[in-house]
Amino acid sequence: MGNIIVEFSNWIWGTPILILLLGGGTYFFIHSGFVPFRKMGHAIGLLKGKYDNELAPGQITSRQALSAAIASTVGLGNISGVAIALNMGGPGAIFWMWVAAFVGMATKFYTCSLAIMYRGKDSLGNIQGGPMYVIEEGMGKKWRFLSYIFSIAGVIGLLAIFQANQLTAVTQAVLLEPDTLEETVRNRWIIGIIMMLLTAMVILGGLKRIAAVASKMVPFMVAIYFATVLIIVVQYVGDIPSIFKLILVDAFTGNAVMGGAVGSVIIVGARRAAFSNEAGIGTAPMVHGQSQNDEPIREGLIAMLGPFIDTVVVCTLTALAILLTGVWQSTENDGVKLTLAAFEIGIPVIGKYLLMLSVLVFALSTMFTYSYYGHKCMNYLFGADKADYYNYFYLITIVVGAVASLEVVVSLVDGMYAVMAFPNMISAIYLAPKVKIAMKDYFQRMNAKS
């Protein structure tokens, strides 16, 4: 079964999905008139809450929506995902992660604008947003089968098994260092159960509690990680130009990969970027669709900051720590353990504990938000009265993730992510002209006010 999952994931993450995400994102980037570059300042200004409208439909503020979306994306993908990318694709994979991030910003602008533009209602009459409602309300009922494909994949792909697996691995490596296989297995079960209980305390309180906790955790977790990596970077500051040169040269030569295959470097970089910032996958529109905002373009602009913070800032920090300390040339290919080795070299004695703290906060914040995404997919498929059952299923799988094989876990999540991307990107491309019209109208009104 594990082999089938791995093979499926490798097959679906071939050329078609990369054309869809990178090609679709490039189309949005050009179609929008390079909005990620031109309107970055306006997007940052919106975060100050100047235009927040508590009377608008929705459950949370735009800032809380962005925090929740970042809480789900700034996670272990940024710590172990970058390590996996470096091991599989070499330093050049980081360049393609950056490229994927900028086209991902355009994708999030479109998909999250649409999430406000085409909101629907669940079986209890509550307003809901997300790709499944965009498809149904924007494209029509005949396309509803795409909503079902997205939601079924979401119920499986948005389980926190990857986060549980990697958090367990780093906890054992830093704090426990078991002597026997028996101790290893026992500790994994104990860590899994503790994670499950911590997650339960937040997710059983619904979206408002998840968003409130995320909006407090996100600034803290990014700041502590930034400060920790800065300590490492300062020690190797003279090597930084050569590291950036290595990234750029390797991106187009693939020298660091066996056989020098540039194509595989691009695939690894794009795949890990998609896993990290989730642009095009359809997760962020589910939480941004609940924002108290009646201006679709405004929500899209706020949402597009997510991939920048996630990939250009946080993933680059991890890459610098790994490349500057030289541990990327190690044969160890086990995600977070590679990053751990970099922190142990860069900050002896306490480095591993600082990483442990970052991993703990990153992983838990992701677990909290993912539960909401899966809950929303369950709501769409089976109705609002059945959706709460998903939370209990979700909590049990955290324990399963803690004791499962890493390769199978990563492949299952990657595979379902790819399946989710198809309906989300098809609907966004189909409805892109609507976003362009709304964008022109919005900026005309903003210019008239100024």
XYZ file of C-alpha atoms in Angstrom:
450
model
C 0.000 0.000 0.000
C 2.855 2.358 0.901
C 4.512 1.768 -2.487
C 1.252 2.515 -4.325
C 0.894 5.833 -2.452
C 4.494 6.835 -3.228
C 4.145 5.904 -6.934
C 0.838 7.788 -7.249
C 2.350 10.901 -5.665
C 5.382 10.810 -7.989
C 3.134 10.309 -11.027
C 0.642 13.081 -10.257
C 3.429 15.528 -9.410
C 4.828 15.210 -12.924
C 4.608 17.685 -15.798
C 0.814 18.358 -15.754
C 0.634 19.630 -12.168
C 3.722 21.788 -12.583
C 2.335 23.299 -15.787
C -0.901 23.941 -13.902
C 0.732 25.623 -10.861
C 3.688 27.404 -12.466
C 1.983 28.014 -15.827
C -1.282 29.078 -14.199
C 0.568 31.283 -11.711
C 2.589 32.909 -14.503
C -0.659 33.582 -16.382
C -2.151 35.237 -13.276
C 1.073 37.196 -12.737
C 0.933 38.685 -16.267
C -2.894 38.913 -16.440
C -2.946 40.969 -13.215
C -0.395 43.434 -14.593
C 2.284 42.215 -12.132
C 0.186 42.974 -9.052
C 2.587 41.191 -6.629
C 5.272 43.760 -7.512
C 3.133 46.850 -8.094
C 0.738 46.617 -5.154
C 2.896 45.123 -2.388
C 2.898 48.453 -0.489
C -0.890 48.759 -0.650
C -1.268 45.158 0.545
C 0.968 45.821 3.575
C -1.037 48.990 4.306
C -4.264 46.965 4.339
C -2.886 44.807 7.165
C -3.051 47.809 9.500
C -6.827 47.352 9.515
C -7.689 50.787 8.111
C -10.506 49.359 5.980
C -11.736 46.597 8.337
C -15.530 46.396 8.400
C -16.985 44.466 11.325
C -20.453 44.688 9.772
C -19.404 42.877 6.586
C -20.388 39.197 6.284
C -17.840 36.734 7.651
C -16.471 35.441 10.936
C -12.950 36.867 11.288
C -10.906 39.948 10.277
C -8.670 39.943 7.196
C -5.586 40.097 9.462
C -6.799 37.038 11.368
C -7.481 35.270 8.056
C -3.923 35.983 6.870
C -2.524 34.852 10.247
C -4.498 31.618 10.057
C -3.399 31.042 6.445
C 0.243 31.741 7.351
C -0.092 29.532 10.432
C -0.952 26.667 8.095
C 1.744 27.460 5.519
C 4.619 28.638 7.744
C 5.172 25.264 9.284
C 7.342 22.249 8.944
C 7.397 22.664 5.171
C 9.686 25.630 5.834
C 12.029 23.676 8.092
C 12.021 20.076 6.901
C 10.626 20.800 3.414
C 13.587 23.026 2.552
C 15.952 20.333 3.857
C 14.221 17.740 1.661
C 14.466 20.120 -1.338
C 18.209 20.650 -0.797
C 18.852 16.950 -0.428
C 16.810 15.954 -3.476
C 17.403 18.928 -5.777
C 20.541 20.645 -4.510
C 20.942 24.407 -3.840
C 19.354 25.286 -7.216
C 15.981 24.054 -5.941
C 15.861 27.141 -3.677
C 15.873 29.461 -6.718
C 12.896 27.616 -8.184
C 11.158 27.863 -4.810
C 11.531 31.670 -5.077
C 10.145 31.690 -8.638
C 7.235 29.522 -7.515
C 6.633 31.940 -4.610
C 6.218 35.019 -6.829
C 3.877 33.303 -9.256
C 2.188 31.844 -6.152
C 1.502 35.377 -4.895
C -0.439 36.082 -8.093
C -2.300 32.784 -7.711
C -3.321 33.608 -4.126
C -4.437 37.071 -5.222
C -6.859 35.536 -7.721
C -8.067 32.550 -5.704
C -8.669 34.536 -2.495
C -10.385 37.409 -4.338
C -12.726 34.792 -5.819
C -13.315 33.293 -2.356
C -15.006 36.569 -1.318
C -16.599 37.194 -4.716
C -18.374 33.831 -4.830
C -19.379 32.799 -1.337
C -22.029 30.165 -0.750
C -24.021 28.790 2.168
C -23.744 25.489 3.990
C -26.645 23.218 4.996
C -27.374 25.409 8.072
C -27.438 28.604 6.015
C -24.083 29.928 7.250
C -21.982 31.925 4.768
C -18.960 29.907 3.574
C -16.064 30.608 1.206
C -13.535 28.402 -0.541
C -12.848 26.728 -3.907
C -15.851 24.389 -3.608
C -18.204 27.388 -3.326
C -16.322 29.377 -6.000
C -16.862 26.470 -8.414
C -20.542 26.078 -7.554
C -21.483 29.782 -7.380
C -19.087 31.116 -10.040
C -19.001 28.328 -12.635
C -22.444 26.827 -12.067
C -23.975 23.603 -10.739
C -22.826 21.534 -13.734
C -19.243 21.934 -12.481
C -20.099 20.773 -8.975
C -18.221 17.478 -9.508
C -14.992 19.540 -9.262
C -16.110 20.749 -5.821
C -16.559 17.134 -4.709
C -13.112 16.131 -6.028
C -11.545 19.063 -4.164
C -13.357 18.309 -0.908
C -12.679 14.541 -0.913
C -8.953 15.178 -1.508
C -9.026 17.866 1.189
C -10.458 15.547 3.831
C -7.414 13.261 3.350
C -4.648 15.655 2.245
C -5.252 18.188 5.026
C -4.614 15.775 7.865
C -1.670 16.829 10.060
C 0.221 13.551 9.636
C 3.347 15.189 8.148
C 3.539 17.749 10.972
C 2.988 15.063 13.615
C 5.665 12.864 12.043
C 8.340 15.586 11.879
C 7.572 17.088 15.291
C 7.920 13.618 16.801
C 11.241 13.087 14.985
C 12.774 16.333 16.241
C 11.460 15.864 19.790
C 13.105 12.446 19.952
C 16.343 13.700 18.431
C 16.624 16.702 20.789
C 15.106 15.599 24.075
C 14.852 11.830 24.297
C 17.525 10.025 22.248
C 16.097 6.535 22.920
C 18.448 3.548 23.169
C 16.222 0.787 21.815
C 13.590 0.346 19.108
C 11.057 -0.422 21.844
C 11.733 2.937 23.512
C 11.510 4.719 20.156
C 8.076 3.270 19.410
C 6.809 3.920 22.948
C 8.011 7.554 22.857
C 6.362 8.130 19.479
C 3.027 7.017 20.898
C 3.419 9.270 23.951
C 4.410 12.329 21.867
C 1.528 11.650 19.450
C -1.034 11.548 22.259
C 0.305 14.784 23.831
C 0.119 16.547 20.427
C -3.427 15.270 19.962
C -4.538 16.709 23.340
C -2.900 20.106 22.721
C -4.547 20.328 19.303
C -7.938 19.300 20.697
C -7.884 22.231 23.164
C -7.821 24.699 20.253
C -9.665 23.103 17.330
C -12.752 22.055 19.285
C -13.393 25.779 19.853
C -14.034 26.368 16.140
C -12.656 28.899 13.635
C -12.767 31.939 15.950
C -10.555 30.236 18.536
C -8.212 28.896 15.823
C -7.891 32.389 14.263
C -7.398 34.082 17.649
C -4.631 31.640 18.647
C -2.995 31.818 15.176
C -2.923 35.637 15.145
C -0.956 35.564 18.424
C 1.372 32.673 17.474
C 2.371 33.733 13.941
C 4.279 36.980 14.711
C 6.012 35.251 17.645
C 7.053 32.178 15.685
C 8.403 34.080 12.669
C 10.326 36.500 14.940
C 11.974 33.769 17.043
C 12.961 31.763 13.957
C 14.329 34.869 12.225
C 16.428 35.777 15.292
C 17.784 32.224 15.614
C 18.836 31.948 11.957
C 20.345 35.440 12.122
C 22.765 34.201 14.806
C 23.961 31.504 12.359
C 24.072 33.835 9.333
C 26.169 36.475 11.153
C 28.894 33.873 11.831
C 29.165 33.017 8.114
C 28.398 36.474 6.698
C 31.456 36.380 4.400
C 30.160 33.230 2.695
C 26.718 34.638 1.826
C 27.635 35.966 -1.695
C 29.127 32.588 -2.671
C 26.017 30.788 -1.346
C 23.703 32.936 -3.481
C 25.971 32.362 -6.477
C 25.812 28.604 -5.798
C 21.986 28.753 -5.709
C 21.774 30.681 -9.007
C 24.359 28.611 -10.903
C 22.942 25.311 -9.697
C 19.398 26.382 -10.633
C 20.382 26.333 -14.324
C 23.012 23.600 -14.336
C 21.809 21.054 -11.775
C 25.451 20.262 -10.960
C 24.686 19.338 -7.351
C 22.210 16.649 -8.421
C 23.299 13.237 -9.681
C 23.483 13.495 -13.473
C 23.038 17.273 -13.526
C 19.336 17.198 -14.403
C 17.975 20.780 -14.348
C 14.441 19.468 -14.864
C 14.558 17.518 -11.626
C 15.879 20.598 -9.774
C 12.894 22.651 -11.028
C 10.420 19.898 -10.117
C 11.822 19.520 -6.606
C 11.835 23.288 -6.009
C 8.298 23.809 -7.341
C 6.943 20.768 -5.482
C 8.392 21.819 -2.135
C 7.301 25.462 -2.682
C 3.737 24.304 -3.340
C 3.847 22.160 -0.216
C 5.266 25.081 1.751
C 3.154 28.065 0.619
C 0.162 26.102 -0.746
C -0.454 28.631 -3.554
C -2.852 27.055 -6.033
C -3.769 24.191 -3.710
C -6.909 25.944 -2.462
C -6.392 26.002 1.299
C -5.993 29.768 1.857
C -9.252 30.650 0.029
C -11.126 28.537 2.598
C -10.033 30.753 5.491
C -9.891 34.049 3.552
C -13.436 33.287 2.384
C -14.562 33.691 6.017
C -13.078 37.172 6.322
C -15.292 40.131 7.288
C -14.662 41.801 3.979
C -17.000 42.847 1.210
C -14.123 43.918 -1.074
C -12.844 40.813 -2.913
C -9.732 42.543 -4.307
C -8.739 43.833 -0.875
C -8.826 40.289 0.501
C -6.814 39.006 -2.460
C -4.109 41.639 -1.895
C -3.801 40.703 1.787
C -3.728 36.986 0.921
C -0.911 37.388 -1.615
C 1.483 38.379 1.194
C 1.306 34.778 2.446
C 3.656 33.139 -0.121
C 6.126 36.018 0.237
C 6.383 35.645 4.030
C 6.347 31.866 3.806
C 8.757 31.096 0.964
C 10.829 34.197 0.216
C 11.432 35.010 3.900
C 11.138 31.883 6.065
C 12.259 29.212 3.549
C 15.280 31.333 2.606
C 16.256 31.565 6.289
C 16.253 27.760 6.563
C 18.175 27.377 3.293
C 20.860 29.819 4.475
C 21.299 27.950 7.771
C 21.712 24.612 5.957
C 23.933 25.894 3.120
C 26.198 28.124 5.230
C 26.964 25.354 7.727
C 27.616 22.870 4.893
C 25.387 20.101 6.285
C 23.429 19.881 3.000
C 26.238 17.753 1.570
C 25.444 15.095 4.186
C 23.811 11.886 2.971
C 21.154 12.155 5.708
C 17.856 12.619 3.863
C 15.371 12.804 6.698
C 13.917 16.284 6.571
C 14.024 18.088 9.874
C 17.111 16.197 11.102
C 19.196 17.948 8.418
C 18.040 21.369 9.660
C 18.735 20.205 13.207
C 22.339 19.382 12.226
C 22.747 22.932 10.834
C 21.478 24.503 14.065
C 23.759 22.300 16.180
C 26.806 23.448 14.175
C 25.714 27.108 13.929
C 24.673 27.489 17.582
C 26.372 24.802 19.667
C 24.600 23.519 22.807
C 21.402 25.624 22.620
C 20.822 25.594 18.830
C 18.892 22.357 18.895
C 16.612 23.629 21.658
C 15.876 26.852 19.761
C 14.966 24.800 16.682
C 12.876 22.523 18.873
C 10.881 25.543 20.091
C 10.388 26.802 16.509
C 9.328 23.362 15.275
C 6.880 23.002 18.164
C 5.178 26.340 17.476
C 5.271 25.910 13.672
C 3.841 22.395 13.784
C 1.087 23.116 16.306
C -0.060 26.282 14.480
C -0.315 24.272 11.248
C -2.211 21.468 12.973
C -4.761 23.962 14.320
C -5.501 25.529 10.919
C -5.494 22.307 8.889
C -8.262 20.964 11.089
C -10.459 23.861 9.976
C -9.731 23.216 6.298
C -10.615 19.532 6.571
C -13.699 20.391 8.661
C -14.837 22.739 5.891
C -14.408 20.034 3.226
C -16.404 17.635 5.431
C -19.099 20.297 5.863
C -19.442 20.626 2.081
C -19.587 16.871 1.474
C -21.852 15.741 4.314
C -23.505 18.846 5.761
C -22.758 21.144 8.694
C -24.369 18.806 11.248
C -21.872 16.010 10.387
C -18.742 18.181 10.003
C -17.738 18.056 13.689
C -17.096 14.311 13.410
C -14.101 15.211 11.243
C -12.334 16.832 14.208
C -12.267 13.523 16.106
C -10.993 11.645 13.040
C -8.366 14.384 12.574
C -7.175 14.112 16.187
C -6.757 10.321 15.938
C -4.654 10.639 12.755
C -2.193 12.927 14.592
C -1.205 9.894 16.669
C -1.032 7.767 13.491
C 1.261 10.357 11.857
C 3.583 10.257 14.856
C 4.333 6.554 14.349
C 4.142 6.274 10.510
C 6.881 6.118 7.817
C 8.029 9.559 6.543
C 8.085 8.663 2.827
C 4.538 7.333 2.819
C 3.292 10.289 4.911
C 4.854 12.905 2.594
C 3.647 11.099 -0.539
C 0.042 10.792 0.687
C -0.181 14.498 1.525
C 1.633 15.555 -1.681
C -0.659 13.339 -3.764
C -3.873 14.752 -2.283
C -2.495 18.315 -2.555
C -2.049 17.788 -6.275
C -5.611 16.465 -6.633
C -6.926 19.580 -4.809
C -4.942 21.879 -7.101
C -6.738 20.823 -10.294
C -10.301 21.988 -9.372
C -8.966 25.116 -7.641
C -6.777 26.235 -10.555
C -9.357 25.336 -13.216
C -11.966 27.531 -11.488
C -9.487 30.405 -10.947
C -8.385 30.415 -14.609
C -12.021 30.164 -15.781
C -13.079 33.115 -13.581
C -9.891 35.223 -13.951
C -11.609 37.843 -16.199
C -14.074 38.567 -13.349
C -11.150 39.302 -11.025
C -9.558 41.619 -13.620
C -12.798 43.637 -13.933
C -13.154 43.877 -10.131
C -9.485 44.871 -9.805
C -9.838 47.772 -12.265
C -12.946 48.979 -10.447
C -11.285 48.715 -7.011
C -8.136 50.655 -7.923
C -10.157 53.326 -9.747
C -12.159 53.889 -6.542
C -8.989 53.882 -4.409
C -7.304 56.414 -6.734
C -10.408 58.634 -6.672
C -10.279 58.714 -2.841
C -6.585 59.598 -2.676
